[in-house]
Amino acid sequence: MMAQAVIELRQVERHYVQGERKISILNGADFALSRGEMVALVAPSGAGKSTLLHTAGLLERPDGGDVFLGGRACGRLSDDQRTAIRRNDIGFVYQFHHLLPEFSALENIMLPQLVHGLPKAEAGERAAQLLDYMQIGHRANHRPSELSGGEQQRVAIARAVANAPLVLLADEPTGNLDPTTAGYVFDALSALMKQSGLAALIATHNHDLAARMDRRVTLKDGKVVSL
Ligand code: ADP
């Protein structure tokens, strides 16, 4: 028997209506991610990568089919229940870091933990540990504007995993970085994933990074297919 997927999409439908036309983006999409697995989502702009990530991450509801997190069907849950799952089980990273400018790197990683109810000391300890894993422990007290692009993205990744989610969903996390820096950020993320068992679906245009992941998928006619 296969291990249960941490996240699974079954026959997911997603379409947009533009005037008279219905544009189908996801059309019976199936996808499953196992614990510890790192999968690259490689597809041209406009193919539906963000739609897939947002649907998988419970930011958007599918028009058909369902998304399962840790085996639990999420389609019929209330908005509040979906928000709770999103906060606890899903980490997001975007192309631009969206760190809070008035807080230090450490504080940015502490905040989601404090919202989650962790005591300050514990949140601070975990934030420091995550910064170490991302190899930027020495930057803990710097504000985002004092960090390089690569450092900012490492902090954004650390923040996304601060509450130990089941899955990390990343939309072009290194899209804004030069190839060398992108490689370093990816190395740090891989190391973090190995020690945590986290699973990740990472949309990227970077073929070198995609080649280093466990497998690669793309979107074709609204379905997720292996590359
Ligand atoms: P990607 O991330 O691969 O670039 P997206 O998922 O952002 O692709 O978008 C897929 C397609 O869906 C695009 O053609 C886009 O214009 C369209 N689309 C995305 N969001 C909306 C929306 N809210 N309303 C209408 N069309 C949308």
Short mmCIF file of C-alpha atoms and ligand atoms in Angstrom, two decimals:
data_model
loop_
_atom_site.label_atom_id
_atom_site.label_comp_id
_atom_site.label_asym_id
_atom_site.label_seq_id
_atom_site.Cartn_x
_atom_site.Cartn_y
_atom_site.Cartn_z
CA MET A 1 0.00 0.00 0.00
CA MET A 2 1.25 3.47 -0.80
CA ALA A 3 1.93 5.83 2.08
CA GLN A 4 -0.84 8.35 2.50
CA ALA A 5 -0.22 11.54 0.56
CA VAL A 6 0.29 14.67 2.66
CA ILE A 7 -1.64 16.55 0.01
CA GLU A 8 -3.76 15.20 -2.78
CA LEU A 9 -5.84 16.75 -5.55
CA ARG A 10 -8.54 14.53 -7.00
CA GLN A 11 -10.25 15.45 -10.24
CA VAL A 12 -9.90 19.14 -9.48
CA GLU A 13 -11.75 21.58 -11.74
CA ARG A 14 -11.08 25.29 -11.88
CA HIS A 15 -12.42 27.67 -14.45
CA TYR A 16 -12.87 31.37 -14.93
CA VAL A 17 -15.74 33.02 -16.72
CA GLN A 18 -14.80 35.89 -18.98
CA GLY A 19 -17.85 37.47 -20.58
CA GLU A 20 -19.59 34.66 -22.43
CA ARG A 21 -16.59 32.38 -22.34
CA LYS A 22 -15.67 29.79 -19.77
CA ILE A 23 -11.91 29.32 -19.57
CA SER A 24 -10.93 26.00 -18.07
CA ILE A 25 -7.61 26.12 -16.18
CA LEU A 26 -7.74 22.85 -14.22
CA ASN A 27 -9.76 20.12 -15.81
CA GLY A 28 -9.79 16.87 -13.81
CA ALA A 29 -6.36 17.47 -12.28
CA ASP A 30 -4.97 14.66 -10.10
CA PHE A 31 -1.84 15.09 -8.03
CA ALA A 32 -0.39 13.62 -4.84
CA LEU A 33 2.62 14.60 -2.80
CA SER A 34 4.26 12.25 -0.28
CA ARG A 35 6.06 13.14 2.92
CA GLY A 36 9.55 14.44 2.30
CA GLU A 37 9.00 14.72 -1.43
CA MET A 38 10.12 17.77 -3.41
CA VAL A 39 8.34 18.24 -6.73
CA ALA A 40 8.95 20.88 -9.40
CA LEU A 41 5.98 22.37 -11.23
CA VAL A 42 7.31 23.55 -14.57
CA ALA A 43 4.93 25.13 -17.08
CA PRO A 44 4.78 28.26 -19.21
CA SER A 45 3.32 31.47 -17.86
CA GLY A 46 -0.47 31.37 -17.93
CA ALA A 47 -0.64 27.56 -17.82
CA GLY A 48 -2.26 27.61 -14.38
CA LYS A 49 0.60 27.08 -11.92
CA SER A 50 -0.61 29.74 -9.49
CA THR A 51 -4.17 28.47 -9.81
CA LEU A 52 -2.98 24.96 -8.94
CA LEU A 53 -0.94 26.19 -5.96
CA HIS A 54 -3.75 28.40 -4.65
CA THR A 55 -6.27 25.59 -4.99
CA ALA A 56 -3.93 23.08 -3.33
CA GLY A 57 -3.25 25.61 -0.58
CA LEU A 58 -6.96 26.20 0.11
CA LEU A 59 -6.75 29.84 -0.95
CA GLU A 60 -9.25 29.07 -3.72
CA ARG A 61 -12.02 26.51 -3.78
CA PRO A 62 -12.13 24.08 -6.67
CA ASP A 63 -15.20 24.18 -8.93
CA GLY A 64 -15.18 20.39 -8.88
CA GLY A 65 -13.21 17.54 -7.30
CA ASP A 66 -11.51 17.98 -3.95
CA VAL A 67 -8.25 18.67 -2.14
CA PHE A 68 -7.17 16.36 0.70
CA LEU A 69 -4.71 17.39 3.39
CA GLY A 70 -3.37 14.61 5.53
CA GLY A 71 -6.22 12.50 4.15
CA ARG A 72 -8.92 14.99 5.12
CA ALA A 73 -11.28 16.25 2.40
CA CYS A 74 -11.32 20.05 2.49
CA GLY A 75 -13.99 20.96 -0.07
CA ARG A 76 -16.96 20.96 2.27
CA LEU A 77 -15.23 22.62 5.20
CA SER A 78 -16.22 26.14 6.25
CA ASP A 79 -13.99 29.10 5.43
CA ASP A 80 -12.87 29.22 9.08
CA GLN A 81 -11.91 25.55 9.06
CA ARG A 82 -10.02 26.00 5.80
CA THR A 83 -8.19 29.02 7.21
CA ALA A 84 -7.18 27.01 10.29
CA ILE A 85 -5.81 24.19 8.11
CA ARG A 86 -3.99 26.71 5.95
CA ARG A 87 -2.36 28.30 9.00
CA ASN A 88 -1.31 25.00 10.54
CA ASP A 89 -0.52 22.69 7.68
CA ILE A 90 0.49 24.81 4.70
CA GLY A 91 3.43 27.12 4.19
CA PHE A 92 3.53 29.55 1.27
CA VAL A 93 6.50 31.19 -0.38
CA TYR A 94 6.13 33.67 -3.24
CA GLN A 95 8.49 35.27 -5.71
CA PHE A 96 8.57 38.39 -3.57
CA HIS A 97 9.18 37.85 0.11
CA HIS A 98 6.31 39.88 1.70
CA LEU A 99 8.28 40.14 4.93
CA LEU A 100 7.11 42.81 7.37
CA PRO A 101 9.57 45.70 6.93
CA GLU A 102 9.47 47.02 10.49
CA PHE A 103 10.43 43.68 12.04
CA SER A 104 13.75 41.84 12.13
CA ALA A 105 14.33 38.53 10.35
CA LEU A 106 13.95 36.71 13.67
CA GLU A 107 10.71 38.53 14.53
CA ASN A 108 9.25 37.84 11.09
CA ILE A 109 9.72 34.12 11.76
CA MET A 110 8.42 34.39 15.32
CA LEU A 111 5.17 36.12 14.36
CA PRO A 112 3.28 33.17 12.83
CA GLN A 113 4.26 31.09 15.85
CA LEU A 114 2.97 33.72 18.28
CA VAL A 115 -0.30 33.88 16.32
CA HIS A 116 -0.39 30.10 16.68
CA GLY A 117 -0.17 30.52 20.47
CA LEU A 118 3.44 29.59 21.17
CA PRO A 119 5.21 31.34 24.06
CA LYS A 120 7.66 34.03 22.99
CA ALA A 121 10.77 32.21 24.22
CA GLU A 122 9.92 29.05 22.32
CA ALA A 123 9.04 30.97 19.15
CA GLY A 124 12.33 32.83 19.36
CA GLU A 125 14.29 29.64 19.83
CA ARG A 126 12.68 27.97 16.85
CA ALA A 127 13.11 31.08 14.71
CA ALA A 128 16.83 31.18 15.55
CA GLN A 129 17.15 27.47 14.74
CA LEU A 130 15.42 27.94 11.38
CA LEU A 131 17.69 30.85 10.53
CA ASP A 132 20.65 28.57 11.30
CA TYR A 133 19.27 25.84 9.04
CA MET A 134 18.93 28.45 6.32
CA GLN A 135 22.52 29.49 7.05
CA ILE A 136 21.69 33.08 7.94
CA GLY A 137 21.81 32.91 11.74
CA HIS A 138 24.10 35.93 11.74
CA ARG A 139 21.36 38.00 10.09
CA ALA A 140 18.73 37.42 12.79
CA ASN A 141 18.48 41.02 13.94
CA HIS A 142 18.49 42.66 10.53
CA ARG A 143 15.39 44.11 8.95
CA PRO A 144 14.39 42.92 5.48
CA SER A 145 15.70 46.12 3.83
CA GLU A 146 19.15 45.32 5.25
CA LEU A 147 19.21 41.85 3.70
CA SER A 148 20.15 40.73 0.19
CA GLY A 149 17.49 39.23 -2.08
CA GLY A 150 18.72 35.71 -1.37
CA GLU A 151 18.71 36.33 2.38
CA GLN A 152 15.20 37.77 2.22
CA GLN A 153 13.95 34.64 0.47
CA ARG A 154 15.63 32.41 3.05
CA VAL A 155 13.80 34.32 5.78
CA ALA A 156 10.54 33.98 3.83
CA ILE A 157 11.09 30.20 3.60
CA ALA A 158 11.91 29.98 7.31
CA ARG A 159 8.74 31.94 8.10
CA ALA A 160 6.65 29.67 5.86
CA VAL A 161 7.79 26.58 7.76
CA ALA A 162 7.81 28.18 11.22
CA ASN A 163 4.67 26.33 12.33
CA ALA A 164 5.96 23.00 10.95
CA PRO A 165 3.41 22.64 8.12
CA LEU A 166 2.77 19.39 6.28
CA VAL A 167 3.51 20.97 2.95
CA LEU A 168 5.31 23.93 1.47
CA LEU A 169 3.82 25.52 -1.66
CA ALA A 170 6.15 27.86 -3.47
CA ASP A 171 5.41 30.07 -6.48
CA GLU A 172 8.69 30.96 -8.22
CA PRO A 173 10.55 31.30 -4.90
CA THR A 174 13.85 32.02 -6.63
CA GLY A 175 12.38 33.78 -9.67
CA ASN A 176 13.74 37.11 -8.54
CA LEU A 177 17.30 35.90 -7.88
CA ASP A 178 20.38 35.42 -10.04
CA PRO A 179 21.18 31.74 -10.79
CA THR A 180 24.01 31.42 -8.27
CA THR A 181 21.97 32.91 -5.42
CA ALA A 182 18.96 30.82 -6.49
CA GLY A 183 21.18 27.73 -6.16
CA TYR A 184 22.25 28.67 -2.63
CA VAL A 185 18.70 29.35 -1.51
CA PHE A 186 17.66 26.02 -2.98
CA ASP A 187 20.51 24.23 -1.15
CA ALA A 188 19.33 25.70 2.14
CA LEU A 189 15.72 24.71 1.43
CA SER A 190 16.76 21.15 0.53
CA ALA A 191 18.73 20.82 3.77
CA LEU A 192 15.77 22.07 5.77
CA MET A 193 13.42 19.64 4.03
CA LYS A 194 15.71 16.67 4.64
CA GLN A 195 15.81 17.28 8.37
CA SER A 196 12.08 18.04 8.70
CA GLY A 197 10.37 15.55 6.35
CA LEU A 198 8.44 18.47 4.86
CA ALA A 199 6.92 17.98 1.38
CA ALA A 200 7.08 20.74 -1.22
CA LEU A 201 5.53 21.66 -4.55
CA ILE A 202 7.64 24.35 -6.15
CA ALA A 203 6.69 26.23 -9.31
CA THR A 204 9.86 27.28 -11.08
CA HIS A 205 11.20 28.35 -14.45
CA ASN A 206 14.70 27.34 -13.38
CA HIS A 207 15.48 24.05 -15.12
CA ASP A 208 18.66 23.42 -13.11
CA LEU A 209 16.69 23.55 -9.88
CA ALA A 210 13.85 21.48 -11.33
CA ALA A 211 16.39 18.83 -12.30
CA ARG A 212 17.54 18.59 -8.69
CA MET A 213 14.07 17.84 -7.29
CA ASP A 214 12.62 14.34 -6.78
CA ARG A 215 10.35 14.66 -9.82
CA ARG A 216 8.92 17.16 -12.22
CA VAL A 217 5.35 17.76 -13.33
CA THR A 218 3.69 20.13 -15.76
CA LEU A 219 0.15 21.19 -16.68
CA LYS A 220 -1.32 19.88 -19.90
CA ASP A 221 -4.94 20.42 -20.93
CA GLY A 222 -5.77 21.24 -17.33
CA LYS A 223 -4.20 18.05 -15.96
CA VAL A 224 -1.03 17.47 -13.96
CA VAL A 225 1.32 15.22 -15.94
CA SER A 226 4.85 13.96 -15.30
CA LEU A 227 7.73 15.46 -17.18
P1 ADP B 1 0.58 30.72 -14.15
O1 ADP B 1 0.76 30.79 -12.67
O2 ADP B 1 1.01 29.41 -14.74
O3 ADP B 1 1.20 31.87 -14.87
P2 ADP B 1 -2.19 31.33 -13.53
O4 ADP B 1 -2.69 30.22 -12.69
O5 ADP B 1 -1.82 32.60 -12.86
O6 ADP B 1 -0.99 30.80 -14.44
O7 ADP B 1 -3.31 31.68 -14.61
C1 ADP B 1 -3.82 30.73 -15.52
C2 ADP B 1 -4.80 31.40 -16.46
O8 ADP B 1 -5.96 31.78 -15.73
C3 ADP B 1 -4.27 32.66 -17.11
O9 ADP B 1 -4.70 32.68 -18.44
C4 ADP B 1 -4.91 33.76 -16.31
O10 ADP B 1 -5.09 34.90 -17.12
C5 ADP B 1 -6.23 33.15 -15.91
N1 ADP B 1 -6.71 33.67 -14.62
C6 ADP B 1 -6.06 33.59 -13.45
N2 ADP B 1 -6.79 34.13 -12.46
C7 ADP B 1 -7.91 34.61 -13.03
C8 ADP B 1 -9.08 35.29 -12.55
N3 ADP B 1 -9.23 35.59 -11.25
N4 ADP B 1 -10.04 35.60 -13.45
C9 ADP B 1 -9.91 35.29 -14.76
N5 ADP B 1 -8.85 34.65 -15.27
C10 ADP B 1 -7.86 34.32 -14.43
#
